[in-house]
Short mmCIF file of C-alpha atoms and ligand atoms in Angstrom, two decimals:
data_model
loop_
_atom_site.label_atom_id
_atom_site.label_comp_id
_atom_site.label_asym_id
_atom_site.label_seq_id
_atom_site.Cartn_x
_atom_site.Cartn_y
_atom_site.Cartn_z
CA MET Y 1 21.64 -20.62 -26.76
CA ASN Y 2 23.59 -17.41 -26.63
CA SER Y 3 22.06 -14.09 -25.72
CA LYS Y 4 21.13 -11.48 -28.31
CA PHE Y 5 24.28 -9.49 -27.72
CA ASP Y 6 26.78 -12.35 -28.16
CA ALA Y 7 27.87 -13.47 -31.61
CA LEU Y 8 25.93 -16.57 -32.65
CA ARG Y 9 27.99 -19.74 -33.01
CA VAL Y 10 28.21 -21.86 -36.11
CA LEU Y 11 29.76 -25.29 -36.50
CA VAL Y 12 30.66 -26.23 -40.04
CA ILE Y 13 30.89 -30.02 -40.65
CA ASP Y 14 32.19 -30.81 -44.12
CA ASP Y 15 34.79 -33.23 -45.45
CA GLU Y 16 35.92 -30.77 -48.19
CA GLN Y 17 38.35 -28.17 -46.86
CA SER Y 18 37.20 -25.39 -49.19
CA PHE Y 19 33.60 -25.88 -47.91
CA ARG Y 20 34.91 -25.47 -44.37
CA ASP Y 21 37.20 -22.48 -44.89
CA GLY Y 22 34.90 -20.63 -47.29
CA PRO Y 23 31.93 -20.44 -44.86
CA GLU Y 24 34.30 -19.62 -42.00
CA ARG Y 25 35.54 -16.54 -43.84
CA ILE Y 26 32.07 -15.39 -44.89
CA LEU Y 27 30.45 -15.96 -41.54
CA THR Y 28 33.18 -14.48 -39.38
CA ARG Y 29 32.83 -11.28 -41.39
CA ILE Y 30 29.13 -11.06 -40.56
CA ASN Y 31 29.76 -11.55 -36.87
CA PHE Y 32 29.43 -15.29 -36.28
CA GLU Y 33 31.82 -17.35 -34.18
CA VAL Y 34 32.80 -20.36 -36.27
CA GLN Y 35 34.28 -23.79 -35.53
CA LYS Y 36 34.97 -26.52 -38.08
CA ALA Y 37 34.96 -30.30 -38.23
CA SER Y 38 36.00 -32.48 -41.17
CA ASN Y 39 33.74 -35.40 -40.34
CA GLY Y 40 30.57 -36.32 -38.51
CA SER Y 41 32.02 -37.88 -35.38
CA ASP Y 42 34.46 -34.96 -34.85
CA GLY Y 43 31.56 -32.58 -35.30
CA LEU Y 44 29.50 -34.35 -32.62
CA LYS Y 45 32.51 -34.33 -30.29
CA ILE Y 46 32.95 -30.57 -30.73
CA LEU Y 47 29.27 -30.06 -29.94
CA GLN Y 48 29.86 -31.54 -26.47
CA ASP Y 49 31.68 -28.34 -25.43
CA PHE Y 50 30.85 -25.82 -28.13
CA SER Y 51 27.24 -24.75 -27.80
CA ALA Y 52 26.52 -24.04 -31.43
CA ASP Y 53 23.37 -22.20 -32.44
CA ILE Y 54 23.63 -23.24 -36.09
CA VAL Y 55 25.27 -26.28 -37.75
CA LEU Y 56 26.14 -26.29 -41.43
CA LEU Y 57 26.09 -29.98 -42.19
CA ASP Y 58 27.30 -31.68 -45.37
CA MET Y 59 25.09 -34.65 -46.13
CA LYS Y 60 27.59 -36.57 -48.15
CA MET Y 61 30.62 -37.45 -46.10
CA PRO Y 62 32.73 -40.56 -45.77
CA GLY Y 63 32.29 -42.46 -42.48
CA MET Y 64 29.26 -41.26 -40.56
CA ASP Y 65 27.01 -39.64 -43.15
CA GLY Y 66 25.14 -36.36 -42.70
CA MET Y 67 21.76 -37.98 -41.99
CA GLU Y 68 23.17 -39.95 -39.06
CA VAL Y 69 24.87 -36.83 -37.66
CA LEU Y 70 21.59 -34.92 -38.04
CA LYS Y 71 19.67 -37.61 -36.11
CA GLN Y 72 22.21 -37.50 -33.28
CA ILE Y 73 22.12 -33.69 -33.14
CA MET Y 74 18.31 -33.80 -32.95
CA GLU Y 75 18.56 -36.29 -30.09
CA MET Y 76 20.74 -33.92 -28.15
CA GLU Y 77 17.56 -31.92 -27.57
CA ARG Y 78 19.52 -28.79 -28.06
CA ARG Y 79 17.76 -26.15 -30.07
CA ILE Y 80 20.35 -26.14 -32.78
CA LEU Y 81 19.24 -25.06 -36.23
CA VAL Y 82 20.79 -27.43 -38.76
CA ILE Y 83 21.24 -26.26 -42.34
CA VAL Y 84 22.02 -29.27 -44.51
CA ILE Y 85 24.26 -28.96 -47.54
CA THR Y 86 23.17 -31.29 -50.30
CA GLY Y 87 24.49 -32.13 -53.79
CA PHE Y 88 22.29 -31.32 -56.90
CA ALA Y 89 21.22 -34.88 -57.25
CA THR Y 90 20.12 -35.35 -53.68
CA LEU Y 91 16.87 -33.39 -53.37
CA GLU Y 92 15.31 -36.42 -51.79
CA THR Y 93 17.99 -36.39 -49.14
CA ALA Y 94 17.15 -32.77 -48.49
CA ILE Y 95 13.46 -33.63 -48.02
CA GLU Y 96 14.36 -36.50 -45.74
CA ALA Y 97 16.65 -34.22 -43.72
CA MET Y 98 13.87 -31.67 -43.30
CA LYS Y 99 11.63 -34.45 -42.05
CA GLN Y 100 14.30 -35.35 -39.51
CA GLY Y 101 14.20 -31.82 -38.18
CA ALA Y 102 16.69 -29.89 -40.33
CA TYR Y 103 15.90 -26.17 -40.42
CA ASP Y 104 16.90 -25.44 -44.03
CA PHE Y 105 19.00 -26.76 -46.88
CA ILE Y 106 21.44 -25.33 -49.41
CA PRO Y 107 22.36 -27.20 -52.61
CA LYS Y 108 26.05 -27.74 -53.18
CA PRO Y 109 27.97 -25.99 -54.68
CA TYR Y 110 26.55 -22.71 -53.38
CA GLU Y 111 27.25 -19.01 -53.84
CA PRO Y 112 28.39 -16.99 -50.80
CA ASP Y 113 25.10 -15.03 -50.97
CA GLN Y 114 23.05 -18.22 -50.72
CA LEU Y 115 24.93 -19.10 -47.56
CA ARG Y 116 24.55 -15.61 -46.11
CA ILE Y 117 20.79 -15.59 -46.79
CA ALA Y 118 20.23 -19.02 -45.21
CA VAL Y 119 22.37 -18.28 -42.16
CA ASN Y 120 20.87 -14.83 -41.65
CA ARG Y 121 17.38 -16.34 -41.79
CA ALA Y 122 18.43 -18.82 -39.15
CA ARG Y 123 19.81 -15.96 -37.07
CA GLU Y 124 16.48 -14.10 -37.35
CA THR Y 125 14.62 -17.19 -36.20
CA ILE Y 126 16.94 -17.61 -33.23
CA LEU Y 127 16.69 -13.96 -32.20
CA LEU Y 128 12.91 -13.98 -32.50
CA LYS Y 129 12.77 -17.09 -30.35
CA GLN Y 130 15.01 -15.46 -27.78
CA GLU Y 131 12.78 -12.35 -27.70
CA ALA Y 132 9.66 -14.46 -27.30
CA GLU Y 133 11.26 -16.45 -24.50
CA LYS Y 134 12.35 -13.28 -22.74
CA ALA Y 135 8.85 -11.80 -22.96
CA GLU Y 136 7.34 -15.02 -21.65
CA ASN Y 137 9.77 -15.06 -18.72
CA GLU Y 138 8.94 -11.47 -17.90
CA ARG Y 139 5.24 -12.22 -18.02
CA ARG Y 140 5.76 -15.16 -15.68
CA MET Y 141 7.81 -13.00 -13.32
CA THR Y 142 5.14 -10.28 -13.22
CA LEU Y 143 2.45 -12.82 -12.55
CA SER Y 144 4.41 -14.43 -9.78
CA ASP Y 145 5.33 -11.02 -8.33
CA LEU Y 146 1.67 -10.08 -8.36
CA HIS Y 147 0.76 -13.30 -6.69
CA THR Y 148 3.41 -12.82 -4.00
CA GLU Y 149 2.35 -9.21 -3.47
CA LYS Y 150 -1.31 -10.19 -3.22
CA SER Y 151 -0.69 -12.88 -0.68
CA ARG Y 152 1.62 -10.61 1.29
CA VAL Y 153 -1.05 -7.88 1.53
CA HIS Y 154 -3.63 -10.52 2.37
CA THR Y 155 -1.47 -11.92 5.17
CA ILE Y 156 -0.87 -8.45 6.60
CA ILE Y 157 -4.58 -7.58 6.57
CA GLU Y 158 -5.44 -10.91 8.17
CA ALA Y 159 -2.89 -10.33 10.93
CA LEU Y 160 -3.82 -6.69 11.72
CA PRO Y 161 -5.04 -6.15 15.30
CA ASN Y 162 -7.53 -3.54 14.03
CA GLY Y 163 -10.66 -4.57 12.20
CA VAL Y 164 -10.66 -4.00 8.43
CA LEU Y 165 -13.71 -4.26 6.22
CA VAL Y 166 -13.94 -3.26 2.55
CA THR Y 167 -17.16 -2.75 0.59
CA ASN Y 168 -17.92 -2.21 -3.08
CA THR Y 169 -20.13 0.57 -4.43
CA GLU Y 170 -23.24 -1.50 -3.69
CA GLY Y 171 -22.36 -1.67 0.00
CA GLN Y 172 -21.48 -5.34 -0.37
CA VAL Y 173 -18.62 -6.61 1.79
CA VAL Y 174 -15.69 -7.75 -0.35
CA LEU Y 175 -13.10 -8.18 2.39
CA ILE Y 176 -13.34 -8.66 6.14
CA ASN Y 177 -10.50 -9.62 8.46
CA PRO Y 178 -10.70 -11.81 11.60
CA ALA Y 179 -10.10 -8.83 13.92
CA PHE Y 180 -13.22 -7.11 12.53
CA CYS Y 181 -15.33 -10.23 13.16
CA LYS Y 182 -13.95 -10.59 16.66
CA LEU Y 183 -14.40 -6.93 17.64
CA ILE Y 184 -17.93 -6.62 16.33
CA GLY Y 185 -18.86 -10.07 17.63
CA ILE Y 186 -19.70 -12.07 14.50
CA LYS Y 187 -18.75 -15.63 13.65
CA SER Y 188 -15.47 -15.60 11.76
CA ASN Y 189 -16.68 -18.17 9.23
CA ILE Y 190 -19.26 -15.80 7.74
CA GLY Y 191 -16.79 -14.62 5.03
CA PRO Y 192 -17.30 -11.76 2.59
CA GLY Y 193 -19.99 -11.45 -0.10
CA LYS Y 194 -23.07 -10.24 1.76
CA GLN Y 195 -24.61 -6.80 2.36
CA ILE Y 196 -23.08 -4.71 5.15
CA GLU Y 197 -26.22 -5.11 7.34
CA GLU Y 198 -25.43 -8.84 7.69
CA TYR Y 199 -22.22 -7.96 9.51
CA ILE Y 200 -23.00 -4.79 11.47
CA GLU Y 201 -26.09 -4.44 13.64
CA ASP Y 202 -25.76 -0.70 14.22
CA LYS Y 203 -28.12 0.82 11.63
CA ASP Y 204 -26.51 4.29 11.62
CA LEU Y 205 -23.05 2.87 10.99
CA CYS Y 206 -24.44 0.72 8.15
CA LYS Y 207 -26.01 3.81 6.63
CA LEU Y 208 -22.79 5.78 6.94
CA VAL Y 209 -20.77 2.99 5.26
CA THR Y 210 -23.36 2.58 2.51
CA ASP Y 211 -23.41 6.34 1.85
CA ILE Y 212 -19.61 6.40 1.65
CA SER Y 213 -19.56 3.34 -0.63
CA ARG Y 214 -21.97 5.06 -3.01
CA GLY Y 215 -19.68 8.07 -3.23
CA LYS Y 216 -21.69 10.46 -1.08
CA PHE Y 217 -18.55 11.69 0.70
CA ILE Y 218 -15.55 12.36 -1.45
CA ASP Y 219 -13.92 14.74 0.98
CA TYR Y 220 -12.34 12.84 3.86
CA ASP Y 221 -12.77 15.76 6.25
CA ASP Y 222 -16.55 15.58 6.05
CA ILE Y 223 -16.70 12.04 7.39
CA PRO Y 224 -17.26 11.71 11.10
CA ALA Y 225 -15.59 9.02 13.19
CA TYR Y 226 -18.29 6.74 14.55
CA GLU Y 227 -18.36 5.46 18.11
CA LEU Y 228 -20.43 2.43 19.04
CA GLU Y 229 -20.96 0.25 22.07
CA VAL Y 230 -21.16 -3.49 21.56
CA SER Y 231 -22.05 -6.33 23.88
CA GLY Y 232 -19.76 -6.86 26.84
CA GLY Y 233 -19.45 -3.10 27.47
CA LYS Y 234 -16.91 -2.77 24.69
CA PHE Y 235 -16.53 0.62 22.96
CA LEU Y 236 -15.43 0.69 19.34
CA LEU Y 237 -14.38 3.50 17.06
CA ALA Y 238 -15.08 3.07 13.34
CA TRP Y 239 -13.28 5.14 10.72
CA ALA Y 240 -14.93 4.74 7.36
CA ARG Y 241 -13.35 6.22 4.25
CA PRO Y 242 -14.06 6.06 0.49
CA VAL Y 243 -11.74 4.08 -1.75
CA LEU Y 244 -11.01 6.30 -4.72
CA GLY Y 245 -9.93 5.19 -8.18
CA GLU Y 246 -7.29 6.84 -10.34
CA LYS Y 247 -9.74 9.43 -11.66
CA GLY Y 248 -11.07 10.19 -8.19
CA GLU Y 249 -14.18 8.02 -8.70
CA CYS Y 250 -15.54 6.14 -5.69
CA LEU Y 251 -14.93 2.38 -5.83
CA GLY Y 252 -16.33 1.53 -2.40
CA SER Y 253 -15.27 2.07 1.19
CA THR Y 254 -12.91 0.82 3.86
CA VAL Y 255 -13.86 0.64 7.51
CA ASN Y 256 -11.18 0.55 10.16
CA LEU Y 257 -12.40 -0.61 13.57
CA MET Y 258 -10.56 0.01 16.85
CA ASP Y 259 -11.26 -1.04 20.41
CA ILE Y 260 -11.28 2.18 22.48
CA SER Y 261 -12.68 0.67 25.70
CA ALA Y 262 -9.45 1.27 27.61
CA MET Y 263 -9.35 4.89 26.47
CA LYS Y 264 -12.96 5.32 27.52
CA VAL Y 265 -12.25 3.98 31.00
CA LEU Y 266 -9.26 6.30 31.32
CA ASP Y 267 -11.33 9.25 30.15
CA GLN Y 268 -14.04 8.43 32.64
CA LEU Y 269 -11.51 8.12 35.48
CA LYS Y 270 -10.03 11.47 34.48
CA SER Y 271 -13.44 13.14 34.46
CA GLU Y 272 -14.33 11.60 37.80
CA PHE Y 273 -11.04 12.79 39.23
CA VAL Y 274 -11.54 16.33 37.91
CA ALA Y 275 -15.11 16.36 39.20
CA LYS Y 276 -14.02 15.17 42.62
CA VAL Y 277 -11.15 17.61 42.99
CA SER Y 278 -13.30 20.49 41.73
CA HIS Y 279 -16.05 19.58 44.13
CA GLU Y 280 -13.64 19.41 47.07
CA LEU Y 281 -12.14 22.79 46.19
CA ARG Y 282 -15.35 24.66 45.59
CA SER Y 283 -16.66 25.04 49.18
CA PRO Y 284 -13.40 26.12 50.87
CA LEU Y 285 -12.81 28.60 48.01
CA SER Y 286 -16.33 30.01 48.36
CA THR Y 287 -15.76 30.42 52.07
CA ILE Y 288 -12.47 32.25 51.45
CA HIS Y 289 -14.21 34.47 48.91
CA GLU Y 290 -17.02 35.38 51.31
CA GLN Y 291 -14.55 36.03 54.12
CA ILE Y 292 -12.44 38.33 51.99
CA ALA Y 293 -15.63 40.19 51.02
CA LEU Y 294 -16.46 40.61 54.72
CA VAL Y 295 -12.95 41.82 55.53
CA ILE Y 296 -13.16 44.35 52.68
CA ASN Y 297 -16.44 45.69 54.10
CA ASP Y 298 -15.05 45.85 57.62
CA VAL Y 299 -11.86 47.66 56.79
CA GLU Y 300 -13.31 50.10 54.28
CA GLY Y 301 -12.08 53.60 55.07
CA ASP Y 302 -9.77 52.42 57.89
CA THR Y 303 -6.96 50.87 55.87
CA PRO Y 304 -4.66 52.38 53.26
CA GLU Y 305 -5.90 52.15 49.69
CA SER Y 306 -3.02 49.89 48.67
CA ASP Y 307 -4.09 47.23 51.21
CA GLN Y 308 -7.67 47.50 50.04
CA TYR Y 309 -6.49 47.03 46.47
CA ILE Y 310 -4.64 43.83 47.46
CA LEU Y 311 -7.76 42.47 49.14
CA THR Y 312 -9.94 43.35 46.14
CA ARG Y 313 -7.49 41.55 43.81
CA ALA Y 314 -7.55 38.52 46.13
CA LYS Y 315 -11.35 38.54 46.00
CA GLU Y 316 -11.35 38.73 42.19
CA LYS Y 317 -8.84 35.92 41.90
CA THR Y 318 -10.86 33.61 44.16
CA LEU Y 319 -13.95 34.44 42.11
CA GLY Y 320 -12.02 33.49 38.96
CA LEU Y 321 -11.03 30.18 40.56
CA ILE Y 322 -14.63 29.49 41.61
CA SER Y 323 -15.81 30.10 38.05
CA THR Y 324 -13.10 27.79 36.65
CA ILE Y 325 -14.22 25.11 39.07
CA GLY Y 326 -17.81 25.71 37.96
CA ASP Y 327 -16.70 25.16 34.34
CA LEU Y 328 -14.86 21.95 35.21
CA LEU Y 329 -17.89 20.62 37.05
CA ASP Y 330 -20.13 21.50 34.10
CA LEU Y 331 -17.73 19.71 31.79
CA SER Y 332 -17.62 16.61 33.98
CA ARG Y 333 -21.39 16.55 34.06
CA ILE Y 334 -21.59 16.79 30.27
CA GLU Y 335 -18.96 14.08 29.82
CA ALA Y 336 -20.88 11.84 32.21
CA GLY Y 337 -23.98 12.55 30.12
CA ILE Y 338 -25.81 14.02 33.08
CA SER Y 339 -26.36 17.58 31.89
CA ALA Y 340 -29.22 16.92 29.53
CA LYS Y 341 -30.99 14.43 31.73
CA VAL Y 342 -33.24 16.91 33.57
CA GLN Y 343 -35.99 17.53 31.06
CA LYS Y 344 -38.43 20.37 31.60
CA PRO Y 345 -40.58 22.60 29.40
CA ILE Y 346 -38.72 25.87 28.92
CA GLN Y 347 -39.83 29.30 27.69
CA VAL Y 348 -36.73 30.36 25.79
CA GLN Y 349 -37.97 33.99 25.80
CA GLU Y 350 -38.09 34.08 29.61
CA LEU Y 351 -34.80 32.27 29.96
CA LEU Y 352 -33.03 34.76 27.67
CA LYS Y 353 -34.59 37.79 29.44
CA ASN Y 354 -33.32 36.56 32.81
CA ILE Y 355 -29.82 35.91 31.56
CA VAL Y 356 -29.58 39.29 29.81
CA GLU Y 357 -30.87 41.02 32.95
CA PHE Y 358 -28.25 39.20 35.01
CA LEU Y 359 -25.40 40.14 32.69
CA GLU Y 360 -26.50 43.73 32.03
CA SER Y 361 -24.43 45.19 34.86
CA ARG Y 362 -21.32 43.59 33.40
CA ALA Y 363 -21.96 45.11 29.99
CA ARG Y 364 -22.78 48.48 31.53
CA ALA Y 365 -19.47 48.43 33.42
CA LYS Y 366 -17.78 48.34 30.04
CA GLY Y 367 -20.07 50.97 28.54
CA GLN Y 368 -21.52 48.37 26.16
CA SER Y 369 -25.13 48.10 25.05
CA LEU Y 370 -26.72 44.70 25.46
CA ILE Y 371 -29.84 44.39 23.32
CA LEU Y 372 -32.33 41.53 23.29
CA GLU Y 373 -34.75 41.30 20.33
CA PHE Y 374 -37.50 38.84 19.53
CA SER Y 375 -39.06 38.48 16.14
CA GLU Y 376 -42.84 38.65 16.08
CA GLY Y 377 -44.95 35.99 17.77
CA THR Y 378 -44.24 33.90 20.82
CA LEU Y 379 -41.67 31.16 20.70
CA PRO Y 380 -42.82 27.60 21.34
CA GLU Y 381 -41.76 25.82 24.50
CA ILE Y 382 -38.91 23.41 24.27
CA ILE Y 383 -38.16 20.42 26.46
CA ALA Y 384 -34.62 20.55 27.80
CA ASP Y 385 -32.49 20.89 30.89
CA PRO Y 386 -32.84 24.57 31.96
CA MET Y 387 -29.43 24.62 33.68
CA ALA Y 388 -27.82 23.39 30.50
CA LEU Y 389 -29.52 26.06 28.37
CA GLU Y 390 -28.60 28.77 30.87
CA SER Y 391 -25.03 27.60 30.62
CA VAL Y 392 -25.14 27.83 26.79
CA PHE Y 393 -26.48 31.40 26.62
CA GLY Y 394 -24.61 32.53 29.75
CA ASN Y 395 -21.29 31.45 28.24
CA LEU Y 396 -21.96 32.93 24.79
CA ILE Y 397 -23.19 36.31 26.07
CA THR Y 398 -20.39 36.53 28.66
CA ASN Y 399 -17.88 35.83 25.89
CA ALA Y 400 -19.46 38.52 23.70
CA ILE Y 401 -19.09 41.01 26.57
CA ASN Y 402 -15.52 39.90 27.39
CA TYR Y 403 -14.25 39.88 23.81
CA THR Y 404 -15.80 43.21 22.79
CA GLN Y 405 -14.13 46.56 23.46
CA ASP Y 406 -15.57 49.12 25.85
CA GLY Y 407 -18.53 50.92 24.30
CA GLY Y 408 -19.28 48.05 21.90
CA GLU Y 409 -22.64 46.49 21.10
CA ILE Y 410 -24.02 43.03 21.70
CA VAL Y 411 -27.33 42.06 20.11
CA ILE Y 412 -29.20 38.86 20.90
CA LYS Y 413 -31.97 37.97 18.46
CA ALA Y 414 -34.33 35.05 18.90
CA GLY Y 415 -37.06 33.82 16.59
CA LEU Y 416 -38.47 30.89 14.69
CA THR Y 417 -36.51 29.17 11.95
CA GLY Y 418 -38.97 26.75 10.43
CA LYS Y 419 -40.49 25.02 13.42
CA ASN Y 420 -37.32 25.32 15.47
CA ILE Y 421 -35.95 28.21 17.53
CA GLY Y 422 -32.97 30.17 16.28
CA VAL Y 423 -30.89 32.40 18.54
CA ARG Y 424 -28.22 34.74 17.22
CA ILE Y 425 -25.64 36.35 19.50
CA GLU Y 426 -23.83 39.09 17.63
CA ASP Y 427 -21.11 41.44 18.78
CA ASN Y 428 -19.01 44.11 17.09
CA GLY Y 429 -15.93 43.15 19.13
CA PHE Y 430 -12.47 41.75 18.48
CA GLY Y 431 -13.52 38.97 16.12
CA ILE Y 432 -11.64 35.70 15.69
CA GLU Y 433 -9.04 34.97 13.02
CA GLU Y 434 -10.07 32.22 10.58
CA LYS Y 435 -7.24 29.90 11.70
CA HIS Y 436 -8.65 29.75 15.25
CA LEU Y 437 -12.30 29.30 14.31
CA GLU Y 438 -12.24 25.51 14.08
CA LYS Y 439 -10.46 25.12 17.38
CA ILE Y 440 -12.35 27.46 19.70
CA PHE Y 441 -14.76 24.67 20.64
CA ASP Y 442 -11.88 22.47 21.82
CA LYS Y 443 -11.28 22.04 25.53
CA PHE Y 444 -8.82 24.61 26.98
CA TYR Y 445 -8.36 26.38 23.63
CA ARG Y 446 -7.87 30.13 24.02
CA VAL Y 447 -6.87 32.70 21.45
CA LYS Y 448 -3.97 34.70 22.74
CA ASP Y 449 -3.34 37.92 20.87
CA ASP Y 450 -2.73 41.52 21.89
CA LYS Y 451 -6.39 42.15 22.66
CA THR Y 452 -7.34 38.88 24.39
CA ARG Y 453 -4.11 38.10 26.28
CA TYR Y 454 -5.20 39.91 29.45
CA ILE Y 455 -8.75 38.59 29.57
CA THR Y 456 -8.98 35.77 32.10
CA GLY Y 457 -10.70 32.54 31.15
CA THR Y 458 -10.23 28.80 31.08
CA GLY Y 459 -10.89 27.95 27.43
CA LEU Y 460 -13.65 25.63 28.64
CA GLY Y 461 -16.75 27.74 28.00
CA LEU Y 462 -17.28 26.95 24.32
CA SER Y 463 -16.47 23.25 24.74
CA ILE Y 464 -19.18 23.15 27.43
CA VAL Y 465 -21.58 24.95 25.07
CA LYS Y 466 -20.78 22.54 22.23
CA GLY Y 467 -21.16 19.50 24.51
CA ILE Y 468 -24.59 20.70 25.66
CA MET Y 469 -25.75 21.53 22.12
CA ASP Y 470 -24.70 18.04 20.96
CA SER Y 471 -26.54 16.39 23.82
CA LEU Y 472 -29.66 18.46 22.98
CA GLY Y 473 -29.43 17.52 19.33
CA GLY Y 474 -29.14 21.23 18.44
CA ILE Y 475 -26.75 23.08 16.17
CA ILE Y 476 -24.17 25.78 16.89
CA ASP Y 477 -22.01 27.58 14.42
CA VAL Y 478 -19.83 30.64 14.38
CA GLU Y 479 -19.01 33.34 11.86
CA SER Y 480 -16.41 35.95 12.59
CA GLU Y 481 -14.39 38.69 10.98
CA TYR Y 482 -11.19 39.65 12.70
CA GLY Y 483 -11.40 43.21 14.00
CA LYS Y 484 -15.12 43.51 13.16
CA GLY Y 485 -17.08 41.11 15.33
CA THR Y 486 -18.48 37.65 15.86
CA VAL Y 487 -21.82 35.91 15.47
CA PHE Y 488 -22.80 32.65 17.16
CA ASN Y 489 -25.91 31.01 15.72
CA ILE Y 490 -27.85 28.43 17.63
CA ILE Y 491 -30.74 26.23 16.58
CA LEU Y 492 -32.78 24.54 19.28
CA THR Y 493 -34.95 21.74 18.04
CA VAL Y 494 -38.60 21.88 18.95
CA SER Y 495 -40.00 18.37 19.24
P1 ADP D 1 -12.58 31.41 27.50
O1 ADP D 1 -13.54 32.50 27.21
O2 ADP D 1 -12.62 30.93 28.90
O3 ADP D 1 -11.22 31.71 27.01
P2 ADP D 1 -14.14 29.88 25.61
O4 ADP D 1 -14.10 28.41 25.33
O5 ADP D 1 -15.42 30.45 26.05
O6 ADP D 1 -13.00 30.12 26.67
O7 ADP D 1 -13.65 30.63 24.31
C1 ADP D 1 -12.50 30.17 23.63
C2 ADP D 1 -11.86 31.34 22.90
O8 ADP D 1 -12.69 31.77 21.83
C3 ADP D 1 -11.65 32.56 23.73
O9 ADP D 1 -10.42 32.49 24.41
C4 ADP D 1 -11.73 33.69 22.73
O10 ADP D 1 -10.44 33.95 22.23
C5 ADP D 1 -12.60 33.17 21.63
N1 ADP D 1 -13.96 33.76 21.67
C6 ADP D 1 -15.07 33.20 22.19
N2 ADP D 1 -16.14 34.01 22.01
C7 ADP D 1 -15.68 35.09 21.34
C8 ADP D 1 -16.30 36.30 20.85
N3 ADP D 1 -17.61 36.55 21.00
N4 ADP D 1 -15.51 37.19 20.20
C9 ADP D 1 -14.19 36.96 20.01
N5 ADP D 1 -13.55 35.85 20.47
C10 ADP D 1 -14.30 34.95 21.12
#
């Protein structure tokens, strides 16, 4: 069958010349391609090469009659529409022809309009059939494309080295790949379909995934990465994220699981190395520092001022190095999880008084006022590592002094918030621009602008503070306005 855009083809089989030439003229004018045969067997021969869409077939012909030709055309299994041309007296023949599969009939003699109507109807039928076939083919293609796409995605997910698990809004697992089973240590034949708790033992991770599945987190940035240790000393990192529909609605969650054991080992080796080097450097540096101090005392008044200045600078620099080493050691201890292991009852009031007393001279040297205020009532004791808490407040108050101009004010307020203890360290110093705020707790992050550039530091203090607060289960946050001042708020949990 020819496509919609080609002219349809008609074969006219009639023994009377005028009934061959007449239709040829009419049909060519209305865009058909026409061939003619003067008898049945010639007509069948032409059909071998000419793929006609329509045959106009005279029933009454000498030799092979129309009915026989019709039967043979029908046997060809080609979807040719045959319009039989019958004489007035042969209505029965017409009925018989229709039974044999003819599409239509026209009584002979016929008017040109009768022919046009019959042939145009046949054309409509053919075009409709072509459209339907095309639509069906397209549907089949889409289905098979979908099927191929689905199995391709499936194969990729199955082959991924990272674990992938997908849940629906009920927290039911709808997809789980072999890597997930292997990493988390479950039998791979468990298959999807059960609640998340059947697959993951870690209760907190199950809760996180269930919360995400139910649409509790829509903002990706709010979702923490989750680290877990599984049997065999393996460390895994789980990233769980909501799956959002077109309108932003939550359809479930995906969990991506990675083995980070190697990274952990590397991290540990790095911390051990830093701790070792720092430890080895600390005593010789302290000795150098003490010896320079002695030399300064000895030569006071006897040596030119410029030499004394050089010695004083050398002393300050060694002190800076000693404090950096102290920071690195603190950090190593926190990373090794040691810092919060010494647990003692602590009077936060006393601890703060001592630290403020210790740092007062520093503030005074800059003409700053350092004020410590307690709200009414005594604060309850908390159980923590005193060294760790000293490090927290020491770092925050030292920062407030360092990053506040001469003559500024630093106020430390402590009191109860609910049953916990809240401490607020407020300064009216340089402040921190919004863009830096998120990063100041990162290791080695320092803000370098015109005011802070010349202040020495390591960028480790706040990461130490954050590490300790996390290990204590406390909270720290910061508010700041550039050029106006900064507030660090701390909440220490009272058990
Ligand atoms: P360091 O003080 O050694 O640079 P920190 O980790 O303690 O490292 O602080 C990181 C950065 O945060 C500092 O470099 C400083 O720019 C900024 N910062 C910390 N505390 C304050 C503060 N009270 N006021 C203004 N900036 C601060």
